[in-house]
Structure formats: structure tokens, C-alpha cells
Short mmCIF file of N, CA and C in Angstrom, two decimals:
data_model
loop_
_atom_site.label_atom_id
_atom_site.label_comp_id
_atom_site.label_asym_id
_atom_site.label_seq_id
_atom_site.Cartn_x
_atom_site.Cartn_y
_atom_site.Cartn_z
N HIS A 1 25.02 132.04 133.85
CA HIS A 1 23.90 133.05 133.38
C HIS A 1 24.45 133.78 132.08
N VAL A 2 24.16 133.52 131.10
CA VAL A 2 24.74 134.38 129.87
C VAL A 2 24.01 135.55 129.56
N GLN A 3 24.62 136.53 129.53
CA GLN A 3 24.21 138.01 129.16
C GLN A 3 24.98 138.54 128.00
N LEU A 4 24.15 139.15 126.99
CA LEU A 4 24.67 139.88 125.91
C LEU A 4 24.40 141.32 126.10
N VAL A 5 25.31 142.09 126.35
CA VAL A 5 24.96 143.64 126.16
C VAL A 5 25.42 144.37 124.99
N GLU A 6 24.63 145.01 124.37
CA GLU A 6 24.65 145.57 123.11
C GLU A 6 24.85 147.12 123.33
N SER A 7 25.66 147.76 122.51
CA SER A 7 25.72 149.06 122.34
C SER A 7 26.09 149.41 121.08
N GLY A 8 26.00 150.88 120.86
CA GLY A 8 26.13 151.44 119.63
C GLY A 8 24.83 151.87 119.17
N GLY A 9 24.43 151.91 117.75
CA GLY A 9 23.37 152.34 117.16
C GLY A 9 23.13 153.83 117.11
N GLY A 10 21.86 154.20 116.81
CA GLY A 10 21.62 155.63 116.70
C GLY A 10 21.31 156.12 115.11
N SER A 11 21.15 157.35 114.97
CA SER A 11 20.82 157.78 113.69
C SER A 11 21.97 158.29 112.88
N VAL A 12 21.82 157.86 111.46
CA VAL A 12 22.84 158.29 110.53
C VAL A 12 22.14 158.67 109.33
N GLN A 13 22.84 159.39 108.52
CA GLN A 13 22.47 159.74 107.15
C GLN A 13 22.72 158.72 106.05
N THR A 14 21.87 158.54 104.97
CA THR A 14 22.28 157.64 103.96
C THR A 14 23.81 157.59 103.52
N GLY A 15 24.26 156.47 103.57
CA GLY A 15 25.59 156.30 103.15
C GLY A 15 26.72 156.12 104.35
N GLY A 16 26.27 156.65 105.42
CA GLY A 16 27.06 156.71 106.62
C GLY A 16 27.28 155.28 107.18
N SER A 17 28.14 155.48 108.36
CA SER A 17 28.42 154.06 108.95
C SER A 17 28.15 153.99 110.37
N LEU A 18 27.86 152.88 110.87
CA LEU A 18 27.59 152.82 112.44
C LEU A 18 28.48 151.38 112.86
N ARG A 19 28.75 151.37 114.02
CA ARG A 19 29.36 150.18 114.60
C ARG A 19 28.37 149.64 115.90
N LEU A 20 28.23 148.50 115.88
CA LEU A 20 27.46 147.96 117.09
C LEU A 20 28.44 146.84 117.76
N SER A 21 28.36 146.90 119.06
CA SER A 21 29.18 146.18 120.02
C SER A 21 28.25 145.10 120.52
N CYS A 22 28.71 143.93 120.79
CA CYS A 22 27.91 143.02 121.64
C CYS A 22 28.93 142.11 122.73
N SER A 23 28.85 142.63 123.84
CA SER A 23 29.67 142.09 124.85
C SER A 23 28.99 140.90 125.41
N VAL A 24 29.83 139.79 125.80
CA VAL A 24 29.19 138.58 126.23
C VAL A 24 29.86 138.21 127.61
N SER A 25 28.91 137.90 128.37
CA SER A 25 29.53 137.56 129.85
C SER A 25 28.80 135.99 130.20
N GLY A 26 29.27 135.31 131.06
CA GLY A 26 28.70 134.17 131.63
C GLY A 26 29.13 132.86 130.70
N TYR A 27 29.84 133.09 129.59
CA TYR A 27 30.11 132.04 128.60
C TYR A 27 31.13 132.48 127.98
N THR A 28 32.07 131.40 127.33
CA THR A 28 33.05 131.59 126.56
C THR A 28 32.70 132.05 125.32
N VAL A 29 32.83 133.32 124.75
CA VAL A 29 32.29 133.69 123.48
C VAL A 29 32.93 132.94 122.28
N SER A 30 34.08 132.56 122.45
CA SER A 30 34.80 131.90 121.36
C SER A 30 34.17 130.44 121.07
N SER A 31 33.46 130.07 121.93
CA SER A 31 32.79 128.67 121.61
C SER A 31 31.29 128.56 121.13
N LEU A 32 30.95 129.97 120.96
CA LEU A 32 29.44 130.21 120.50
C LEU A 32 29.29 130.42 118.96
N CYS A 33 28.31 130.26 118.58
CA CYS A 33 27.84 130.88 117.27
C CYS A 33 27.16 132.32 117.69
N MET A 34 27.67 133.35 117.08
CA MET A 34 27.18 134.60 117.26
C MET A 34 26.56 135.28 116.03
N ALA A 35 25.38 135.89 116.18
CA ALA A 35 24.82 136.29 114.80
C ALA A 35 24.19 137.80 115.24
N TRP A 36 23.96 138.49 114.34
CA TRP A 36 23.31 139.97 114.34
C TRP A 36 21.98 139.67 113.52
N LEU A 37 20.86 140.23 114.28
CA LEU A 37 19.68 139.93 113.60
C LEU A 37 18.94 141.44 113.39
N ARG A 38 18.05 141.61 112.66
CA ARG A 38 17.32 142.86 112.81
C ARG A 38 15.68 142.56 112.58
N GLN A 39 15.04 143.52 113.02
CA GLN A 39 13.53 143.50 113.07
C GLN A 39 12.88 144.57 112.66
N TYR A 40 12.07 144.50 111.80
CA TYR A 40 11.31 145.73 111.28
C TYR A 40 10.09 145.73 111.99
N PRO A 41 9.35 147.11 112.01
CA PRO A 41 7.91 146.95 112.92
C PRO A 41 7.11 145.87 112.31
N GLY A 42 6.42 145.09 113.08
CA GLY A 42 5.46 144.07 112.90
C GLY A 42 6.04 142.94 112.12
N LYS A 43 7.24 142.87 111.99
CA LYS A 43 7.83 141.66 111.30
C LYS A 43 8.77 140.88 112.27
N HIS A 44 9.13 139.62 111.79
CA HIS A 44 9.92 138.77 112.65
C HIS A 44 11.19 139.20 112.52
N ARG A 45 11.98 138.76 113.46
CA ARG A 45 13.55 139.14 113.48
C ARG A 45 14.16 138.12 112.37
N GLU A 46 15.23 138.62 111.68
CA GLU A 46 15.77 138.10 110.68
C GLU A 46 17.34 138.08 110.85
N VAL A 47 17.86 137.04 110.58
CA VAL A 47 19.43 136.82 110.74
C VAL A 47 19.99 137.57 109.54
N ILE A 48 20.88 138.34 109.88
CA ILE A 48 21.61 139.25 108.82
C ILE A 48 23.01 138.74 108.54
N LEU A 49 23.85 138.25 109.71
CA LEU A 49 25.01 137.59 109.56
C LEU A 49 25.42 137.05 110.89
N SER A 50 26.43 136.28 110.76
CA SER A 50 26.87 135.25 111.88
C SER A 50 28.30 135.02 111.79
N ILE A 51 28.87 134.50 112.71
CA ILE A 51 30.34 134.12 113.01
C ILE A 51 30.28 132.92 113.92
N ASP A 52 31.04 131.69 113.41
CA ASP A 52 31.02 130.56 114.35
C ASP A 52 32.29 130.56 115.00
N LYS A 53 32.50 129.37 115.66
CA LYS A 53 33.56 129.30 116.60
C LYS A 53 34.88 129.41 115.84
N ALA A 54 34.97 128.95 114.48
CA ALA A 54 36.15 129.11 113.65
C ALA A 54 36.32 130.36 113.01
N GLY A 55 35.52 131.25 113.13
CA GLY A 55 35.68 132.58 112.71
C GLY A 55 35.01 132.65 111.37
N ARG A 56 34.48 131.55 110.80
CA ARG A 56 33.70 131.73 109.44
C ARG A 56 32.31 132.56 109.59
N THR A 57 32.25 133.33 108.59
CA THR A 57 31.14 134.29 108.60
C THR A 57 30.16 134.01 107.41
N SER A 58 28.96 134.40 107.75
CA SER A 58 27.78 134.16 106.80
C SER A 58 27.08 135.38 106.61
N TYR A 59 26.54 135.54 105.48
CA TYR A 59 25.96 136.95 105.40
C TYR A 59 24.70 136.95 104.61
N ALA A 60 23.60 137.67 104.77
CA ALA A 60 22.38 137.87 104.20
C ALA A 60 22.66 138.60 102.87
N ASP A 61 22.06 138.26 101.85
CA ASP A 61 22.35 139.17 100.41
C ASP A 61 22.03 140.62 100.74
N SER A 62 21.22 140.89 101.57
CA SER A 62 20.79 142.44 101.71
C SER A 62 21.89 143.16 102.41
N VAL A 63 22.92 142.43 102.94
CA VAL A 63 23.94 143.35 103.77
C VAL A 63 25.20 142.90 103.17
N LYS A 64 25.35 142.18 102.25
CA LYS A 64 26.67 141.45 101.86
C LYS A 64 27.54 142.73 101.11
N GLY A 65 28.60 142.87 101.44
CA GLY A 65 29.40 143.93 100.84
C GLY A 65 29.48 145.19 101.65
N ARG A 66 28.44 145.51 102.65
CA ARG A 66 28.26 146.57 103.37
C ARG A 66 28.54 146.40 104.80
N PHE A 67 28.14 145.21 105.48
CA PHE A 67 28.11 145.00 106.85
C PHE A 67 29.13 143.75 107.11
N THR A 68 29.92 144.07 107.97
CA THR A 68 30.88 142.85 108.37
C THR A 68 30.92 142.73 109.96
N ILE A 69 31.28 141.55 110.24
CA ILE A 69 31.45 141.11 111.54
C ILE A 69 32.67 140.72 111.93
N SER A 70 32.98 141.19 113.20
CA SER A 70 34.49 140.88 113.75
C SER A 70 34.52 140.32 115.03
N LYS A 71 35.56 139.83 115.58
CA LYS A 71 35.63 139.30 116.90
C LYS A 71 36.81 139.92 117.60
N ASP A 72 36.60 139.82 118.87
CA ASP A 72 37.80 140.20 119.97
C ASP A 72 37.50 139.16 121.00
N ASN A 73 38.10 138.07 120.82
CA ASN A 73 37.76 137.12 121.94
C ASN A 73 38.50 137.53 123.28
N ALA A 74 39.53 138.32 123.23
CA ALA A 74 40.02 138.79 124.39
C ALA A 74 39.16 139.55 125.50
N ASN A 75 38.34 140.32 124.74
CA ASN A 75 37.31 140.97 125.55
C ASN A 75 35.83 140.49 125.55
N ASP A 76 35.65 139.24 124.92
CA ASP A 76 34.44 138.54 124.71
C ASP A 76 33.45 139.36 124.06
N THR A 77 33.90 140.02 122.97
CA THR A 77 33.05 141.09 122.26
C THR A 77 32.95 140.81 120.92
N ARG A 78 31.67 141.00 120.33
CA ARG A 78 31.71 140.79 118.78
C ARG A 78 31.16 142.19 118.21
N TYR A 79 31.68 142.45 117.07
CA TYR A 79 31.18 143.81 116.31
C TYR A 79 30.59 143.74 115.23
N LEU A 80 29.68 144.57 114.96
CA LEU A 80 29.02 144.65 113.56
C LEU A 80 29.32 145.98 113.24
N GLN A 81 30.12 146.07 111.93
CA GLN A 81 30.40 147.24 111.20
C GLN A 81 29.46 147.60 110.12
N MET A 82 28.77 148.43 110.10
CA MET A 82 28.04 148.83 109.06
C MET A 82 28.01 150.21 108.41
N ASN A 83 28.47 149.63 107.06
CA ASN A 83 28.85 150.83 106.12
C ASN A 83 27.93 150.99 105.09
N ASP A 84 27.85 152.20 104.33
CA ASP A 84 26.84 152.35 103.28
C ASP A 84 25.57 152.28 103.60
N LEU A 85 25.14 152.79 104.76
CA LEU A 85 23.75 152.47 105.31
C LEU A 85 22.81 153.14 104.43
N ARG A 86 21.69 152.29 104.40
CA ARG A 86 20.36 152.97 103.46
C ARG A 86 19.34 152.85 104.40
N PRO A 87 18.40 153.82 103.93
CA PRO A 87 16.84 153.79 104.68
C PRO A 87 16.22 152.62 105.07
N GLU A 88 16.51 151.57 104.08
CA GLU A 88 15.85 150.21 104.36
C GLU A 88 16.53 149.46 105.56
N ASP A 89 17.71 150.11 105.87
CA ASP A 89 18.36 149.43 107.18
C ASP A 89 17.86 149.85 108.36
N THR A 90 17.15 150.59 108.46
CA THR A 90 16.44 151.02 109.76
C THR A 90 15.65 150.01 110.12
N ALA A 91 16.05 149.77 111.43
CA ALA A 91 15.35 148.62 112.26
C ALA A 91 15.86 148.59 113.53
N MET A 92 15.22 147.70 114.44
CA MET A 92 15.98 147.28 115.71
C MET A 92 17.06 146.16 115.36
N TYR A 93 18.17 146.34 115.97
CA TYR A 93 19.28 145.37 115.75
C TYR A 93 19.59 144.70 117.16
N TYR A 94 19.71 143.26 116.99
CA TYR A 94 20.10 142.40 118.22
C TYR A 94 21.25 141.70 117.84
N CYS A 95 21.96 141.61 119.01
CA CYS A 95 22.97 140.34 118.66
C CYS A 95 22.42 139.23 119.57
N ALA A 96 22.77 137.88 119.16
CA ALA A 96 22.35 136.61 119.63
C ALA A 96 23.49 135.50 119.76
N ALA A 97 23.36 134.66 120.47
CA ALA A 97 24.16 133.46 120.60
C ALA A 97 23.61 132.10 120.65
N ALA A 98 24.23 131.19 120.07
CA ALA A 98 23.69 129.99 119.86
C ALA A 98 24.81 128.96 120.26
N PRO A 99 24.68 127.82 120.92
CA PRO A 99 25.83 126.93 121.43
C PRO A 99 26.49 126.11 120.33
N SER A 100 25.95 126.14 119.12
CA SER A 100 26.65 125.14 118.00
C SER A 100 26.82 126.13 116.79
N SER A 101 27.95 125.78 116.15
CA SER A 101 28.33 126.60 114.88
C SER A 101 27.38 126.03 113.66
N ARG A 102 26.59 125.04 113.86
CA ARG A 102 25.66 124.54 112.72
C ARG A 102 24.63 125.58 112.59
N PHE A 103 24.35 126.18 113.70
CA PHE A 103 23.21 127.41 113.64
C PHE A 103 23.58 128.55 112.89
N CYS A 104 24.87 128.68 112.76
CA CYS A 104 25.51 130.00 112.13
C CYS A 104 25.24 129.87 110.61
N VAL A 105 24.67 128.94 110.02
CA VAL A 105 24.39 128.68 108.58
C VAL A 105 23.06 128.64 108.28
N ARG A 106 22.29 128.06 109.27
CA ARG A 106 20.72 128.09 109.01
C ARG A 106 19.89 129.24 108.94
N PHE A 107 20.59 130.21 109.59
CA PHE A 107 19.98 131.59 109.65
C PHE A 107 18.52 131.35 109.97
N GLU A 108 18.23 130.81 111.15
CA GLU A 108 16.84 130.80 111.78
C GLU A 108 16.92 131.50 113.03
N SER A 109 16.23 132.45 113.30
CA SER A 109 16.08 133.27 114.55
C SER A 109 15.92 132.20 115.66
N SER A 110 15.00 131.28 115.58
CA SER A 110 14.64 130.37 116.53
C SER A 110 15.68 129.52 117.23
N ASP A 111 16.89 129.34 116.44
CA ASP A 111 17.87 128.67 117.19
C ASP A 111 18.72 129.21 118.16
N PHE A 112 18.47 130.79 118.29
CA PHE A 112 19.55 131.47 119.01
C PHE A 112 18.70 131.50 120.64
N LEU A 113 19.72 131.32 121.50
CA LEU A 113 18.93 131.10 122.86
C LEU A 113 19.16 132.46 123.62
N PHE A 114 20.20 133.09 123.49
CA PHE A 114 20.59 134.30 124.26
C PHE A 114 20.70 135.45 123.52
N TRP A 115 19.87 136.54 123.91
CA TRP A 115 19.70 137.85 123.25
C TRP A 115 20.23 138.91 123.74
N SER A 116 20.41 139.92 123.08
CA SER A 116 20.79 141.24 123.69
C SER A 116 19.61 141.93 123.88
N GLN A 117 19.62 143.22 124.38
CA GLN A 117 18.44 144.04 124.62
C GLN A 117 18.01 144.86 123.31
N GLY A 118 18.89 144.83 122.19
CA GLY A 118 18.51 145.44 121.20
C GLY A 118 18.68 146.89 121.12
N THR A 119 19.15 147.43 119.84
CA THR A 119 19.37 148.78 119.66
C THR A 119 18.80 149.36 118.34
N GLN A 120 18.26 150.48 118.31
CA GLN A 120 17.59 150.95 117.06
C GLN A 120 18.65 151.66 116.27
N VAL A 121 18.63 151.32 114.92
CA VAL A 121 19.33 152.14 114.15
C VAL A 121 18.32 152.71 113.11
N THR A 122 18.55 153.99 113.01
CA THR A 122 17.79 154.82 111.98
C THR A 122 18.54 155.61 110.81
N VAL A 123 18.41 155.31 109.67
CA VAL A 123 18.97 155.70 108.65
C VAL A 123 17.95 156.60 107.83
N SER A 124 18.49 158.05 107.58
CA SER A 124 17.53 158.88 106.82
C SER A 124 18.21 159.75 105.83
#
């Protein structure tokens, strides 16, 4: 039974930083494609970045240069470091996992099988 538990999030001023964590259990995280997605009210979830089994990362243009994803295989955890936050980054954020690295470049939310509970990020 795969579980993703997300922590972090909260409120921050424009230009500030936050770090989200995603802890994985029930599966070897190093063998998964992991991604972070966000969802605006009334909109579909969109993939904003991913990291595959080999550690290769992909980023949406909206977060490139500001957000980074990193991994800690020893603790089965992935991190999303968000810098230079803007009001338009205000959304619910989710981490998600897929069993194949090819999903890491497709950037389709429907490819991801396992999801965290989500956390709200508010930038004002």
C-alpha cells in the first residue's frame, strides 16, 4: 500500500520561500517518477516539476529558475524548494508518484497513481 505524506506549505509574502516535503512509504521511492502538481480553485491539477529514477528533473516554464526538486533516497523523501514566490503561486500543492520514468516528461496529471493529501500555499 503506497502512501505519500506531504508536509510544509503555509502563508508567505511575495518573494519569500517555502519547502514542501513528500515522504513515501510502501514503495521504493528511488524506483518511482515523483512529481509536484498544483491546483487552482476550479481548475485541473497541473504538473509543475518532476524527478525520475535517474534523478533527471523537468520543470514547467512557470516555475523554472524558482522551484527545485531534490531527493533523499535514504529517507524515501522528495522535497520541493520554492523561492521567489509570487501571488500566482497561490494554490493547493500535491506530490504524486508514477511507476515509470516516461511519465516524468509527459506532464500529464492522469499518469500519476499515488497522491498526497495536498497542502495549501498562499502568497500575498
